[in-house]
mmCIF file of N, CA and C in Angstrom:
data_model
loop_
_atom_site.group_PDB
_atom_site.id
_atom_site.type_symbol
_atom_site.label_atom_id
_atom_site.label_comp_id
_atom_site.label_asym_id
_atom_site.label_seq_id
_atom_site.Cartn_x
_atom_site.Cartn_y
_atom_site.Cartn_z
ATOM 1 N N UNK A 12 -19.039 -1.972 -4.224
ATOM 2 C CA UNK A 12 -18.911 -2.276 -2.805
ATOM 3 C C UNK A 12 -19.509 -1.111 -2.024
ATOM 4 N N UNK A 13 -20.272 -1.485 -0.993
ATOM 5 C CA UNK A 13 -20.692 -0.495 -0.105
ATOM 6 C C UNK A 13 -20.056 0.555 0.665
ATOM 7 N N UNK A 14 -19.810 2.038 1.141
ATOM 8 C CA UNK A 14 -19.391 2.814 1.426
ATOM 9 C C UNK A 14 -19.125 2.345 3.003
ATOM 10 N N UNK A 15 -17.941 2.108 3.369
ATOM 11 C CA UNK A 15 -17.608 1.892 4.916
ATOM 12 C C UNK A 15 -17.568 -0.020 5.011
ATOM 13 N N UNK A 16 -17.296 -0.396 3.805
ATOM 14 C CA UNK A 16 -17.613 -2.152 4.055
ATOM 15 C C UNK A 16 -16.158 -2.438 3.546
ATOM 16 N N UNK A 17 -15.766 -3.604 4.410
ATOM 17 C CA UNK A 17 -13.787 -4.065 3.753
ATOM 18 C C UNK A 17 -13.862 -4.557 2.549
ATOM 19 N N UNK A 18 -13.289 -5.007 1.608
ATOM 20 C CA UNK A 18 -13.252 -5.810 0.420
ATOM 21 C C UNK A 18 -13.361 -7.453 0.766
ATOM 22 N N UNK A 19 -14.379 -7.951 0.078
ATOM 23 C CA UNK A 19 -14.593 -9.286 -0.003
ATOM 24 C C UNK A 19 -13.040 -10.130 0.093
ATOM 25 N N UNK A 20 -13.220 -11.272 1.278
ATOM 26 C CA UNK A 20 -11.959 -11.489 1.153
ATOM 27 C C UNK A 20 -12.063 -12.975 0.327
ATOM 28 N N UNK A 21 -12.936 -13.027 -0.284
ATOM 29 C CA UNK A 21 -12.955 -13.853 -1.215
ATOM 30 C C UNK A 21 -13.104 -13.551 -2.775
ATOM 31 N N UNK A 22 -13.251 -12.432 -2.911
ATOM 32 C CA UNK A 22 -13.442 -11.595 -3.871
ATOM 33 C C UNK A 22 -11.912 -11.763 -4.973
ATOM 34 N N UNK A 23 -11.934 -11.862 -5.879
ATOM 35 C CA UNK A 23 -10.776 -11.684 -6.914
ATOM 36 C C UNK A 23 -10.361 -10.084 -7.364
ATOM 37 N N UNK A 24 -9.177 -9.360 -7.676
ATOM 38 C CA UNK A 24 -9.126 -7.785 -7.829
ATOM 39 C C UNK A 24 -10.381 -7.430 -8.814
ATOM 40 N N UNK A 25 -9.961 -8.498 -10.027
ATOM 41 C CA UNK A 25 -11.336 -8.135 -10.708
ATOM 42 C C UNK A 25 -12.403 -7.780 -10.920
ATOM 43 N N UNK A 26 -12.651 -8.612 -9.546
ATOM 44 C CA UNK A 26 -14.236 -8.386 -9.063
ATOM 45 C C UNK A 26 -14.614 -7.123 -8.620
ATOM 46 N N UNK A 27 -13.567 -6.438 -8.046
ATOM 47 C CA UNK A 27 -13.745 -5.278 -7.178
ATOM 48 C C UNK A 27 -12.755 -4.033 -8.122
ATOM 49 N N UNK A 28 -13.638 -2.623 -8.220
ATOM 50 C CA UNK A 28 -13.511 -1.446 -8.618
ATOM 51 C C UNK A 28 -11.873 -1.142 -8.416
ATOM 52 N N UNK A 29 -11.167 -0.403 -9.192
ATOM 53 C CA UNK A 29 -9.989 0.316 -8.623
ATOM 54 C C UNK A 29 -9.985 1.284 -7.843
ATOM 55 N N UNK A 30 -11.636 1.678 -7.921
ATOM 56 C CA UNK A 30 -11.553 3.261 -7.101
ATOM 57 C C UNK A 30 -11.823 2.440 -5.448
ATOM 58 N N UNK A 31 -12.399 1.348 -5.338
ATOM 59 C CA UNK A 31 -13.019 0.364 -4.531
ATOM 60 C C UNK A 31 -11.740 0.072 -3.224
ATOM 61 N N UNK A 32 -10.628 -0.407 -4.232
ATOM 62 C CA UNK A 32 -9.398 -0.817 -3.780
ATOM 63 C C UNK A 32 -8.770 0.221 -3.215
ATOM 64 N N UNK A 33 -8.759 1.456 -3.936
ATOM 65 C CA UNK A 33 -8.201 2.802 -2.976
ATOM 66 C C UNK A 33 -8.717 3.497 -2.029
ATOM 67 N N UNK A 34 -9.545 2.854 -2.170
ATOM 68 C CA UNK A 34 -10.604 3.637 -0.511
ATOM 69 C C UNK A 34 -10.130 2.837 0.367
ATOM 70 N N UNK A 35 -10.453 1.004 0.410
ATOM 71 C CA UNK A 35 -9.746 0.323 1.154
ATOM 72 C C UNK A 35 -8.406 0.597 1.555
ATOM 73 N N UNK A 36 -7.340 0.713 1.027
ATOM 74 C CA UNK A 36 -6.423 1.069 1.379
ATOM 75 C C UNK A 36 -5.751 2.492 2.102
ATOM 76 N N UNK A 37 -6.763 3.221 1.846
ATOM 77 C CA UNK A 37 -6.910 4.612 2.484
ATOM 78 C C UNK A 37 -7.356 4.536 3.418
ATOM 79 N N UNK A 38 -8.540 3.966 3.976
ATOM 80 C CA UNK A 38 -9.184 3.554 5.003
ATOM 81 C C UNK A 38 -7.844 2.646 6.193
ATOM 82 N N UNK A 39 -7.414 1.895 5.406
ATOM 83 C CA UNK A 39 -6.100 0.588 6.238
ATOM 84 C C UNK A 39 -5.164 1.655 6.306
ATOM 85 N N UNK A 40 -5.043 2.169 5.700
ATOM 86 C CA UNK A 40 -3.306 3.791 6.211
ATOM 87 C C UNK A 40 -4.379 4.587 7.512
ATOM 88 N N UNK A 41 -5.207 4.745 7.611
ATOM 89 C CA UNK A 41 -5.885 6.007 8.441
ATOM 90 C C UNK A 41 -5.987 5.098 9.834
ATOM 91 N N UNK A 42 -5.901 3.644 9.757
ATOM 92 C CA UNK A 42 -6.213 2.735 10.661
ATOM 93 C C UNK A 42 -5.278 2.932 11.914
ATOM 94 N N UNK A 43 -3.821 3.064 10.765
ATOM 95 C CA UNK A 43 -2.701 2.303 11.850
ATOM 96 C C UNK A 43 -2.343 4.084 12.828
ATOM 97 N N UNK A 44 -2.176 3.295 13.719
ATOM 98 C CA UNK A 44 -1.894 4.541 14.575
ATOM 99 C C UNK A 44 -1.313 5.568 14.447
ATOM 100 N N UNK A 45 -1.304 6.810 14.465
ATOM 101 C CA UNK A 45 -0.285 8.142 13.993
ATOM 102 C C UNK A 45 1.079 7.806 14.220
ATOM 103 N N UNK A 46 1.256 6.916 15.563
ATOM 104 C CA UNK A 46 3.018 6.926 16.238
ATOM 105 C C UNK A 46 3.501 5.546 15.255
ATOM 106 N N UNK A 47 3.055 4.814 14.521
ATOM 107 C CA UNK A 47 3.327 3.641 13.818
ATOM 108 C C UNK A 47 3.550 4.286 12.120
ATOM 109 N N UNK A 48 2.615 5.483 11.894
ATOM 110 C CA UNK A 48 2.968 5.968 10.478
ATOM 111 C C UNK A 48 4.430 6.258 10.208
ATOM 112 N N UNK A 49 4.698 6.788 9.115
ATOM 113 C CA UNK A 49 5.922 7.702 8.426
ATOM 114 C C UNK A 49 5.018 9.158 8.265
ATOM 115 N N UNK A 50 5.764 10.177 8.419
ATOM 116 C CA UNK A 50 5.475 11.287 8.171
ATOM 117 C C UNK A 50 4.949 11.070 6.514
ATOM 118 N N UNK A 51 4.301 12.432 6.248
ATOM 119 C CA UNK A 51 3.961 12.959 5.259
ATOM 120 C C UNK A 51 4.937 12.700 4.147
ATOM 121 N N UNK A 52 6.097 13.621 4.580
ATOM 122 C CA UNK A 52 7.344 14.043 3.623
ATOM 123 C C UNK A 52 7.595 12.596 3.025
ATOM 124 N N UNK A 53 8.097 11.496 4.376
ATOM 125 C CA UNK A 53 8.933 10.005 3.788
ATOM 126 C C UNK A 53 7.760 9.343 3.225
ATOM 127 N N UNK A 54 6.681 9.605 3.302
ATOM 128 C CA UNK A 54 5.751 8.532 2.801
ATOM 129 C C UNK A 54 5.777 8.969 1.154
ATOM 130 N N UNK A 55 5.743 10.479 0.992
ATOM 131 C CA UNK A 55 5.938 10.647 -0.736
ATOM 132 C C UNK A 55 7.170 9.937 -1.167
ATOM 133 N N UNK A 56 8.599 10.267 -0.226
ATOM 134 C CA UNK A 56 9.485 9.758 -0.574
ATOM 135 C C UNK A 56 9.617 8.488 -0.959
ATOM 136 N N UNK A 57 9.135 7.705 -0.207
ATOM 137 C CA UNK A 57 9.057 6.246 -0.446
ATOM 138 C C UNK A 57 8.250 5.656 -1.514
ATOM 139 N N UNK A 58 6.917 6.550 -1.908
ATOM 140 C CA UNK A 58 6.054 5.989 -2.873
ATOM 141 C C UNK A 58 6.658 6.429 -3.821
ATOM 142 N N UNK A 59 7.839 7.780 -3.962
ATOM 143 C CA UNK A 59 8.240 8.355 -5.208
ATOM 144 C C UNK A 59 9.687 7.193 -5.806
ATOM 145 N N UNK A 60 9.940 6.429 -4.793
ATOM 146 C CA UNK A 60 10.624 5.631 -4.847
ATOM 147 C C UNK A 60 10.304 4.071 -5.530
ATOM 148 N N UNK A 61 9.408 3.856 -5.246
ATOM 149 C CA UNK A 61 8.710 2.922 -5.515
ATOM 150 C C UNK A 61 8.010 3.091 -7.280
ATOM 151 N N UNK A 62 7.645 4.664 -7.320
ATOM 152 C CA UNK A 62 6.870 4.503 -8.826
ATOM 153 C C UNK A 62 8.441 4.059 -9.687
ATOM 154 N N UNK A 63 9.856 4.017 -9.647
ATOM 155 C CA UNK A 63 10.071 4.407 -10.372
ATOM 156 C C UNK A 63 11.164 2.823 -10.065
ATOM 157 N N UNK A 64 10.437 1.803 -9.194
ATOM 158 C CA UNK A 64 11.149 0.402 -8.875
ATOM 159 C C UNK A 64 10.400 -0.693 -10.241
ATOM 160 N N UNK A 65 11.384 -1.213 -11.148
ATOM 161 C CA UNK A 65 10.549 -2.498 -12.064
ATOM 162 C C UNK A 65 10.457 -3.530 -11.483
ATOM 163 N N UNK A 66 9.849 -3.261 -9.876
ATOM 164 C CA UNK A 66 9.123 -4.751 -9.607
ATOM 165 C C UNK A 66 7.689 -3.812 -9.098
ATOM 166 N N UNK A 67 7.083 -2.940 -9.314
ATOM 167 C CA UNK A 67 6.101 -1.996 -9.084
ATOM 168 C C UNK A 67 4.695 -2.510 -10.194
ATOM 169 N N UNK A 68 4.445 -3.083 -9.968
ATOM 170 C CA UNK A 68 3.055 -3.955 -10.502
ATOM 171 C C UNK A 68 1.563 -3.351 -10.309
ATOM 172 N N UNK A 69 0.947 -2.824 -11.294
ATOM 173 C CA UNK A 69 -0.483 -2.181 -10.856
ATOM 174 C C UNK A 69 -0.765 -2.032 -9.615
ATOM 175 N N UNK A 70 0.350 -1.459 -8.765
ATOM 176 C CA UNK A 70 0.386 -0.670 -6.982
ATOM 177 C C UNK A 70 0.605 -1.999 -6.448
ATOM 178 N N UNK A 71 0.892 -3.123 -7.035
ATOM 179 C CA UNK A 71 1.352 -4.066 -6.013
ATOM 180 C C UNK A 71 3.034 -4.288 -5.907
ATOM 181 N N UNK A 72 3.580 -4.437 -5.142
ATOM 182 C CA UNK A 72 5.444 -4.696 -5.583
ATOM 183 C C UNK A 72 5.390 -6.716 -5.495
ATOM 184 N N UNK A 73 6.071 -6.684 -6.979
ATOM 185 C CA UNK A 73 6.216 -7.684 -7.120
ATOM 186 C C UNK A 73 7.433 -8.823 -6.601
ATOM 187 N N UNK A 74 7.927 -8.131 -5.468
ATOM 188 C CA UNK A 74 9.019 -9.108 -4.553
ATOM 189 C C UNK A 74 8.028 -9.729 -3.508
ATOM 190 N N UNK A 75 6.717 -8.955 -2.964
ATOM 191 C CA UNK A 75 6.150 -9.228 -2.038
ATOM 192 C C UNK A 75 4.840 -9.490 -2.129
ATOM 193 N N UNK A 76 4.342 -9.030 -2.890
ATOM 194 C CA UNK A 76 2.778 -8.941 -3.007
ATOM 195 C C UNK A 76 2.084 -7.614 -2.109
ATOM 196 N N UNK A 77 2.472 -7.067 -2.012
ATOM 197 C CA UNK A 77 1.866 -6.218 -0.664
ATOM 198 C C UNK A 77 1.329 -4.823 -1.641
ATOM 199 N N UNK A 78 -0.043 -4.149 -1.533
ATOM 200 C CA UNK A 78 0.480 -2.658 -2.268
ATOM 201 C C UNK A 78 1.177 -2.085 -1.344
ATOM 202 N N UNK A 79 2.110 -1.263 -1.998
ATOM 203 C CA UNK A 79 3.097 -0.631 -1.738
ATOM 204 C C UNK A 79 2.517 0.381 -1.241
ATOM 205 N N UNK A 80 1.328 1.637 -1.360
ATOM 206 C CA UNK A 80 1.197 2.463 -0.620
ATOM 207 C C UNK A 80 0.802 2.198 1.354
ATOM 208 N N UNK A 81 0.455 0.697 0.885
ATOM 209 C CA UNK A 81 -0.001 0.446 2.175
ATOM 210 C C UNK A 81 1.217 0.207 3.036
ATOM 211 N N UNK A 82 2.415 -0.493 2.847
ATOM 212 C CA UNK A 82 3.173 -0.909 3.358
ATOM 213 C C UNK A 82 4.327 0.223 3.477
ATOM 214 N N UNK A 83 4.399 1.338 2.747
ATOM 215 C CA UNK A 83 5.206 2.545 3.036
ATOM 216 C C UNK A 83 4.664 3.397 3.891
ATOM 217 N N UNK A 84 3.469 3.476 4.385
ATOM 218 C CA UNK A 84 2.599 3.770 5.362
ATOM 219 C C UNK A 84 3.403 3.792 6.727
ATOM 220 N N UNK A 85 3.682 2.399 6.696
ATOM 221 C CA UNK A 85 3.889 2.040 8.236
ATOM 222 C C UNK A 85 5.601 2.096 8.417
ATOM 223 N N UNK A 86 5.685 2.776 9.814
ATOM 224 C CA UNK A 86 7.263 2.979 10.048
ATOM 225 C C UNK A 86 8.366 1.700 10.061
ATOM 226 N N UNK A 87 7.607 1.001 10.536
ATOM 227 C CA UNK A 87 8.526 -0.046 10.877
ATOM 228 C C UNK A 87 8.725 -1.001 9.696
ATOM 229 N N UNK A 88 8.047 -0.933 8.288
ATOM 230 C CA UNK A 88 8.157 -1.739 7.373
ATOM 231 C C UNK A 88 9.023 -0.872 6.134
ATOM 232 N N UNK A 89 10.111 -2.013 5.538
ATOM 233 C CA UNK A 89 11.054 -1.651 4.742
ATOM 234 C C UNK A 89 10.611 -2.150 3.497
ATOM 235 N N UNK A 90 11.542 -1.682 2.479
ATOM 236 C CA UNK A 90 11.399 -1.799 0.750
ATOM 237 C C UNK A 90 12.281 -3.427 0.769
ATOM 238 N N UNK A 91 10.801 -4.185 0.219
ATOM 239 C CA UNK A 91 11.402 -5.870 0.078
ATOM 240 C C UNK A 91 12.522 -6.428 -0.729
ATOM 241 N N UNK A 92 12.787 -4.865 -1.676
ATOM 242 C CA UNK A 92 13.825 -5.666 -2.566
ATOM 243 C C UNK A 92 15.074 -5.527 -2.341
ATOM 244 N N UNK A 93 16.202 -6.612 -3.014
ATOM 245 C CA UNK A 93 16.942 -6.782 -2.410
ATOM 246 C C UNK A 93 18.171 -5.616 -1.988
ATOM 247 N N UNK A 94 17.801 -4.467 -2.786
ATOM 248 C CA UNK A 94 18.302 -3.348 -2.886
ATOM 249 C C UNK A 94 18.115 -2.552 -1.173
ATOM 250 N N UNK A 95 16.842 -3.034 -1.338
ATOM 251 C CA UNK A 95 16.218 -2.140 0.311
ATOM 252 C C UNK A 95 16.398 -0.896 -0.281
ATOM 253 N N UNK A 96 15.274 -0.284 -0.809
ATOM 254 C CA UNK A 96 15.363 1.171 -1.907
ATOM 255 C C UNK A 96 14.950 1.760 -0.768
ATOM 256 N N UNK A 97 14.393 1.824 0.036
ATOM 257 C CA UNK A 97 13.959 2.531 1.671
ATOM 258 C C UNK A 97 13.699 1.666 2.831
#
């Protein structure tokens, strides 16, 4: 995939690189506004939380479908499972 281009949204994961997928998603965290993020600190917290959840699926969480780094990103979004781990 081209440097600065979104991921095919017709595209299957397959189709597209892992290193491909983490730029995208790095790119979508840098998007959302600074006052909408989680700090630094809770965002490790939450992903350190997450490596260690068995619904944690090759960076996707499997209650939701969402990757998880993307969605611990943002302040206002919580941990889908039923636990609410953050």
């Amino acid at each position: 995939m081209a440097q600065g281009k979104k991921p095919c949204p017709r595209c299957l994961l397959e189709d597209i690189s892992d290193q491909d997928i983490s730029r995208a998603i790095t790119a979508r965290i840098a998007s959302i506004p600074e006052e909408q993020r989680v700090s630094a600190e809770e965002y490790g917290r939450r992903l350190q939380i997450c490596r260690g959840c068995d619904m944690l699926v090759n960076g996707t969480c499997g209650k939701c479908g969402c990757y998880v780094e993307l969605r611990a990103a943002r302040a206002t979004n919580g941990c889908p499972h039923e636990k609410g781990l953050w």
